[in-house]
Tab-separated table of C-alpha atoms in Angstrom:
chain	number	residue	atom	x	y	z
D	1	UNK	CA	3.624	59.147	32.814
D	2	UNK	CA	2.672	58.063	28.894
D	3	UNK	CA	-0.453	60.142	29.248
D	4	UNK	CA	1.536	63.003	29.509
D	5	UNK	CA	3.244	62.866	26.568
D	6	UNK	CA	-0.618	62.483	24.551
D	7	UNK	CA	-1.460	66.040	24.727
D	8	UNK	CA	-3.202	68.045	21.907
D	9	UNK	CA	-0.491	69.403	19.678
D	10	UNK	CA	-1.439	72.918	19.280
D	11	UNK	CA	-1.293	74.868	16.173
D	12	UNK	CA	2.154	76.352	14.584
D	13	UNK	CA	3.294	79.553	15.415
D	14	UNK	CA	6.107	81.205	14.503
D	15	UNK	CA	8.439	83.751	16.292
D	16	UNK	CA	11.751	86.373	14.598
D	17	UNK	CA	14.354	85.529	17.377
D	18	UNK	CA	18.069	86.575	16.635
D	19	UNK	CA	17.396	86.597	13.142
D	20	UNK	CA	15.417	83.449	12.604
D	21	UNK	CA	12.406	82.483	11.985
D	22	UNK	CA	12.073	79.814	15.351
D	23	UNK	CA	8.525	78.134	16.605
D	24	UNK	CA	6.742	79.468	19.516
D	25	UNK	CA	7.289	76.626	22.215
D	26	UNK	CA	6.080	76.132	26.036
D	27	UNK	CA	9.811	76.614	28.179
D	28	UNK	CA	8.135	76.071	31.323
D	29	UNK	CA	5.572	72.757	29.863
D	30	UNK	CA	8.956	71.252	28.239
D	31	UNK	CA	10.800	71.610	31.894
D	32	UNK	CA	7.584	70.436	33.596
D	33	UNK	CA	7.076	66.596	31.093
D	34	UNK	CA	11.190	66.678	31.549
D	35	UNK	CA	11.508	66.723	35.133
D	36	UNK	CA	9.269	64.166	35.510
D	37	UNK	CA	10.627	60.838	37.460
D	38	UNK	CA	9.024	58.846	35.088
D	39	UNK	CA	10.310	60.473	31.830
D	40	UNK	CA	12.335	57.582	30.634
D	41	UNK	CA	10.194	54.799	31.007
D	42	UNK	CA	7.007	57.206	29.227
D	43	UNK	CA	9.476	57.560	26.180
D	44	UNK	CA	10.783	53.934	26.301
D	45	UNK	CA	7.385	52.119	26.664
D	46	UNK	CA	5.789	54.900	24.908
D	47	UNK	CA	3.083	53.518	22.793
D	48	UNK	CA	3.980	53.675	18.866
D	49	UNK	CA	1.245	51.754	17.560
D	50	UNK	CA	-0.858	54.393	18.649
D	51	UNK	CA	0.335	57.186	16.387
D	52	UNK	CA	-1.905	58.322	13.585
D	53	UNK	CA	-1.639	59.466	10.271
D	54	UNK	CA	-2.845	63.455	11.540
D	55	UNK	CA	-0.317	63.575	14.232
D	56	UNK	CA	2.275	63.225	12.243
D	57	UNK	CA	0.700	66.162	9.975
D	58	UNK	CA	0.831	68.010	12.675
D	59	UNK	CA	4.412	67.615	13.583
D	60	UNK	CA	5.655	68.581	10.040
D	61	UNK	CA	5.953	71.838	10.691
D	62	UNK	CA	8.037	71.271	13.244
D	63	UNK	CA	10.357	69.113	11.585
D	64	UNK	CA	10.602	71.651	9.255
D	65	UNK	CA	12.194	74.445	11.413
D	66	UNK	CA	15.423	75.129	10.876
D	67	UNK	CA	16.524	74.276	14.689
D	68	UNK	CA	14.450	70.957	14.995
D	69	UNK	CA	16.956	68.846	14.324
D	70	UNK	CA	19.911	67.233	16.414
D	71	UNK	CA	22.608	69.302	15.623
D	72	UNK	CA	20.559	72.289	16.429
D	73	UNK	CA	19.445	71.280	19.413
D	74	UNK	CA	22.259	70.180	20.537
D	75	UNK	CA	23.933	73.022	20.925
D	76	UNK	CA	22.004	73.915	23.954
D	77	UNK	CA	21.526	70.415	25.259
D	78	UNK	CA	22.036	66.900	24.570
D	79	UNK	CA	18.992	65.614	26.102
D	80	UNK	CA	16.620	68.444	23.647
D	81	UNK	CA	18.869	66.864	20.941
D	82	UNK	CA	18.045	63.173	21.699
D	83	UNK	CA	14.326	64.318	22.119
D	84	UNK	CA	14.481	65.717	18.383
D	85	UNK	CA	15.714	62.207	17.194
D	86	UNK	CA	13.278	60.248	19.104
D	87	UNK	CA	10.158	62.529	17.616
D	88	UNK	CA	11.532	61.293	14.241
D	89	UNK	CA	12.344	58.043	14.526
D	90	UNK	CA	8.246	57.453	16.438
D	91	UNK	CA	7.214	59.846	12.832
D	92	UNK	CA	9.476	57.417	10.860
D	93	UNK	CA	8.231	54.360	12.787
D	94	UNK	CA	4.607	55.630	12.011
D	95	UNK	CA	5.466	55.463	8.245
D	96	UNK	CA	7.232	52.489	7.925
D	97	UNK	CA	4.365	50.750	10.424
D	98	UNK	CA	1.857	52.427	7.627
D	99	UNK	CA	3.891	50.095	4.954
D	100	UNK	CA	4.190	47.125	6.530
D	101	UNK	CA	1.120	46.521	9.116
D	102	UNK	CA	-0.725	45.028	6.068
D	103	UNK	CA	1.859	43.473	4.872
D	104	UNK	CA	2.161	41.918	8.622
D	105	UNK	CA	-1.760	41.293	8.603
D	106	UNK	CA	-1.665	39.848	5.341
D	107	UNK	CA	1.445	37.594	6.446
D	108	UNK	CA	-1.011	36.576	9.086
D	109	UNK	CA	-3.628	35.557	7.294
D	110	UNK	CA	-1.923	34.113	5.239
D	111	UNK	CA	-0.237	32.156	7.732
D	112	UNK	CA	-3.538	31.277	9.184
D	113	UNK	CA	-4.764	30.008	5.844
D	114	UNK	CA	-1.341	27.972	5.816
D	115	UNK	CA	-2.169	26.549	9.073
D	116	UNK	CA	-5.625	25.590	7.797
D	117	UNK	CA	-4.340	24.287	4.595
D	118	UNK	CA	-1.799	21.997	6.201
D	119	UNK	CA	-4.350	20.334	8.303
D	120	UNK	CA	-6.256	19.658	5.593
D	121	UNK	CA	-3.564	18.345	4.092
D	122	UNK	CA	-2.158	16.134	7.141
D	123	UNK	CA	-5.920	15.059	7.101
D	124	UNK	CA	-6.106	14.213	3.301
D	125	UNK	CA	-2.596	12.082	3.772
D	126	UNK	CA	-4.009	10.140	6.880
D	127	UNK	CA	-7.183	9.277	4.789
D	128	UNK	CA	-4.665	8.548	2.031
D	129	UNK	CA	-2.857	6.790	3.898
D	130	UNK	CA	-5.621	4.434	4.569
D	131	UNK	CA	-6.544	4.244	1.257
D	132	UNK	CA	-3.341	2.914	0.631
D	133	UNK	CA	-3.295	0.713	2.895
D	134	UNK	CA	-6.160	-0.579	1.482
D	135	UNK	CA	-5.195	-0.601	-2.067
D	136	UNK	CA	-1.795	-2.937	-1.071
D	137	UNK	CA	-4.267	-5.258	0.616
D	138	UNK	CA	-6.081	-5.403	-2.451
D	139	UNK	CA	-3.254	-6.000	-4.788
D	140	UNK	CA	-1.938	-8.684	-2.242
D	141	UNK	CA	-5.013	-10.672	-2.857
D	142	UNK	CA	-5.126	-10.026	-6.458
D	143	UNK	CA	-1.907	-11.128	-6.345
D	144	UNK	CA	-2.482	-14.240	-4.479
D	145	UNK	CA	-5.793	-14.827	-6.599
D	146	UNK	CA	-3.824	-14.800	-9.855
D	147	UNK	CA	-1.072	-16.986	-8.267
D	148	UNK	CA	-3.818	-19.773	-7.131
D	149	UNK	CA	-5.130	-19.542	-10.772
D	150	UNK	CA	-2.057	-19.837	-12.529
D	151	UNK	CA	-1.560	-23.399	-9.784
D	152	UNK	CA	-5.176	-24.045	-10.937
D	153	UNK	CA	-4.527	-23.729	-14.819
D	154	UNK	CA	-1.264	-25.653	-14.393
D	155	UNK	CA	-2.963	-28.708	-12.469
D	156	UNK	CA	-6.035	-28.396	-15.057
D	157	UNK	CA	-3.193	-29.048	-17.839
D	158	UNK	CA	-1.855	-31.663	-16.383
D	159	UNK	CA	-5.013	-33.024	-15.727
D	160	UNK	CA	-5.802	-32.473	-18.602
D	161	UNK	CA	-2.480	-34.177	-20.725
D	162	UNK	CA	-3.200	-37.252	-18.311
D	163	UNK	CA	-7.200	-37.670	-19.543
D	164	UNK	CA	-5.941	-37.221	-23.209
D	165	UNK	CA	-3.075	-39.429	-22.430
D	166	UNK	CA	-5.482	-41.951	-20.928
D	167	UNK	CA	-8.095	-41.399	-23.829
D	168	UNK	CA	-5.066	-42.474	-26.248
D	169	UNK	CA	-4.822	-45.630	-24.633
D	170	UNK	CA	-7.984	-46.249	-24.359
D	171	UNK	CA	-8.539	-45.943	-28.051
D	172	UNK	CA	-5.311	-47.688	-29.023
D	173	UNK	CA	-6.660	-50.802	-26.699
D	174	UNK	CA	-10.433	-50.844	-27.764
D	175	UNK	CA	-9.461	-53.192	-30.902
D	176	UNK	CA	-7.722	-55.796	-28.430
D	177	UNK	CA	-10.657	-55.919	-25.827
D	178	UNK	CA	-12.788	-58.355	-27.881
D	179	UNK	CA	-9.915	-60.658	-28.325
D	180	UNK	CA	-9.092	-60.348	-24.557
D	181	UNK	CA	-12.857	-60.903	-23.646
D	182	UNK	CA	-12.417	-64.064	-26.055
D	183	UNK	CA	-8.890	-65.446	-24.368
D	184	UNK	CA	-10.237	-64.631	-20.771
D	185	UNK	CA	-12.882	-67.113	-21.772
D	186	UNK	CA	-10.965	-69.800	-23.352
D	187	UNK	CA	-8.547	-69.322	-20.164
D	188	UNK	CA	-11.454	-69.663	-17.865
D	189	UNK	CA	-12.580	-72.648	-19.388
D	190	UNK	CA	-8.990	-74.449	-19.452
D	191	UNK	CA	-8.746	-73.474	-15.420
D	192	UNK	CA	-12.410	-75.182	-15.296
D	193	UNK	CA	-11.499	-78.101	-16.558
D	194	UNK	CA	-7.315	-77.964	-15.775
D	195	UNK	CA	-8.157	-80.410	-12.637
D	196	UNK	CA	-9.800	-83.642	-14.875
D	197	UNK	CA	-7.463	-83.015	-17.589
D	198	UNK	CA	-4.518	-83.739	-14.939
D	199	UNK	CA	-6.728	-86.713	-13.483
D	200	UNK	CA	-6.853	-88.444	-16.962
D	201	UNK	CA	-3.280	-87.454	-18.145
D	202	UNK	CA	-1.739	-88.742	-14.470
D	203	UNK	CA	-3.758	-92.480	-15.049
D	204	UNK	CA	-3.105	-92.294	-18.618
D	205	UNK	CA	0.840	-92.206	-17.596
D	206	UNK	CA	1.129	-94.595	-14.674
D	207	UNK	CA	-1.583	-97.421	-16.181
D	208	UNK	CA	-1.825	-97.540	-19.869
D	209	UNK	CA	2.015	-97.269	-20.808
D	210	UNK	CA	2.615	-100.663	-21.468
D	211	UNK	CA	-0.391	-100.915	-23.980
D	212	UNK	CA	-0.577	-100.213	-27.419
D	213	UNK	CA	-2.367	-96.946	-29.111
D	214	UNK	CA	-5.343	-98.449	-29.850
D	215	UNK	CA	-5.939	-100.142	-26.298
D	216	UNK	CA	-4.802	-96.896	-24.351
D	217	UNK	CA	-7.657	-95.089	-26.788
D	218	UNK	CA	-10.043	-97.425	-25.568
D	219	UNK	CA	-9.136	-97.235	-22.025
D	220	UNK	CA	-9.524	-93.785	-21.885
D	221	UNK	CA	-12.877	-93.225	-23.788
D	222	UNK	CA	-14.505	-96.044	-21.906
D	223	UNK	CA	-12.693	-95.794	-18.337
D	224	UNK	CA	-10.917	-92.558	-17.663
D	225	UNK	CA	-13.397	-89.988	-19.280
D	226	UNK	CA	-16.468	-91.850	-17.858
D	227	UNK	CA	-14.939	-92.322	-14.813
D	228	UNK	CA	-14.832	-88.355	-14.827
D	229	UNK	CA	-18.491	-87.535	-16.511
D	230	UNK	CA	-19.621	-89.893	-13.094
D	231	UNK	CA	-17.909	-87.913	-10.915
D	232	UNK	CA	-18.562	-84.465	-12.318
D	233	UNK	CA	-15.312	-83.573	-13.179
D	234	UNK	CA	-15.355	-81.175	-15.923
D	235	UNK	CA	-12.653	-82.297	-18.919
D	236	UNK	CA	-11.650	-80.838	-21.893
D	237	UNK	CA	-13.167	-83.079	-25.374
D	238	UNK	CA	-11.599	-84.043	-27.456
D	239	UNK	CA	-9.180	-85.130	-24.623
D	240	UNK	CA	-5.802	-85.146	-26.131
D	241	UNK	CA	-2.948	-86.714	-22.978
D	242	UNK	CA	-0.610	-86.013	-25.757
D	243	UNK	CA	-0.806	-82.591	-26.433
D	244	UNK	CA	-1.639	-81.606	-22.703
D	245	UNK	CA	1.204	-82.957	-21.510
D	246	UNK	CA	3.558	-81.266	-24.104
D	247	UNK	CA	5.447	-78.192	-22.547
D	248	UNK	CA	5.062	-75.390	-25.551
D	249	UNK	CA	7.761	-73.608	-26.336
């Protein structure tokens, strides 16, 4: 299992075999972790993350001998040989991990802080958003407000042009409203007295035609005119039939 393959690395010791300088190993411990049924799976879901900085210290030395390597090893078998490439590439991994773990935590955070930062910023565009929304309201009545006082200012002109307008013609006929006031009068007066002035002129044509100027005088101060004064019949005086019954050009 993977706890076999966490035992204490012991220390280095060296051995003169056939002329070289070769580490002193454990034949029958090797055969015993090999021959294991489950071997395979230990190295493939062998824990990496695990490794530390002193184990790999402690495998120097062997990755140092001159027959710790793949070539080496194998020349006496394949599986020693792939063995010798996996305890490098879990050193290696160890390494690399040792570079870029913080790098990886600091991507994290940093990630996290992204994560944080966009929220606030989704946040700060909703409430924007709303302000927005707010500020176009705003600016629609402003807009509207200036429009109803431009409609305001034009109808004040007008108004305005109209009362100076009128105020012109007012002043122009102030000098003719005594003389009107003067010829409603005199045109009252004639209607007054239009209906015994047409009495008078009407007898004066059908009864004193055939007389003279100084009888038909006579006939009307003493018969016509009196005739009216009785009756209360209003007349113009002097009575002229002559005149009244002219048509003026």
């Amino acid at each position: 299992d993977i706890n076999s393959l966490h035992k204490a690395v012991l220390p280095v010791g060296w051995s003169f075999v056939k002329g070289h300088m070769v580490l002193n190993g454990s034949y029958e411990e090797a055969v015993k972790m090999m021959g294991g049924m489950n071997f395979m799976g230990a190295l493939l879901n062998f824990p990496k993350d695990t490794i530390n900085d002193e184990t790999v210290e402690l495998l120097q030395p062997y990755f140092a001998a001159s027959d710790f390597n793949f070539e080496a090893a194998k020349k006496a078998s394949g599986n020693v040989a792939g063995l010798c490439n996996w305890a490098a590439a879990m050193c290696k991994y160890h390494e690399v991990a040792s570079v870029v773990d913080p790098k990886i935590q600091a991507l994290r955070q940093a990630e996290a802080e992204l994560r944080v930062a966009e929220r606030s910023k989704s946040a700060a565009l909703d409430e924007l958003s709303l302000v927005q929304q707010k500020l176009d309201e705003m600016q629609a009545n402003f807009e509207a407000a200036l429009a109803e006082k431009a409609s305001l200012a034009a109808s004040t002109a007008l108004t305005q042009d109209r009362m100076d307008a009128a105020e012109k013609l007012l002043a122009a006929l102030a000098g003719e409203a005594s003389r009107w006031r003067t010829e409603q009068a005199q045109f009252n007066e004639v209607i007054r007295k239009l209906a015994g002035d047409c009495a008078i002129a009407s007898a004066f044509i059908s009864y004193l035609g055939p007389f003279n100027k100084a009888f038909r005088q006579k006939l009307l101060a003493t018969c016509f005119t009196t005739a009216c004064t009785q009756l209360r019949v209003p007349f113009s005086t002097p009575n002229d039939v002559i005149n009244f019954l002219l048509e003026e050009p």
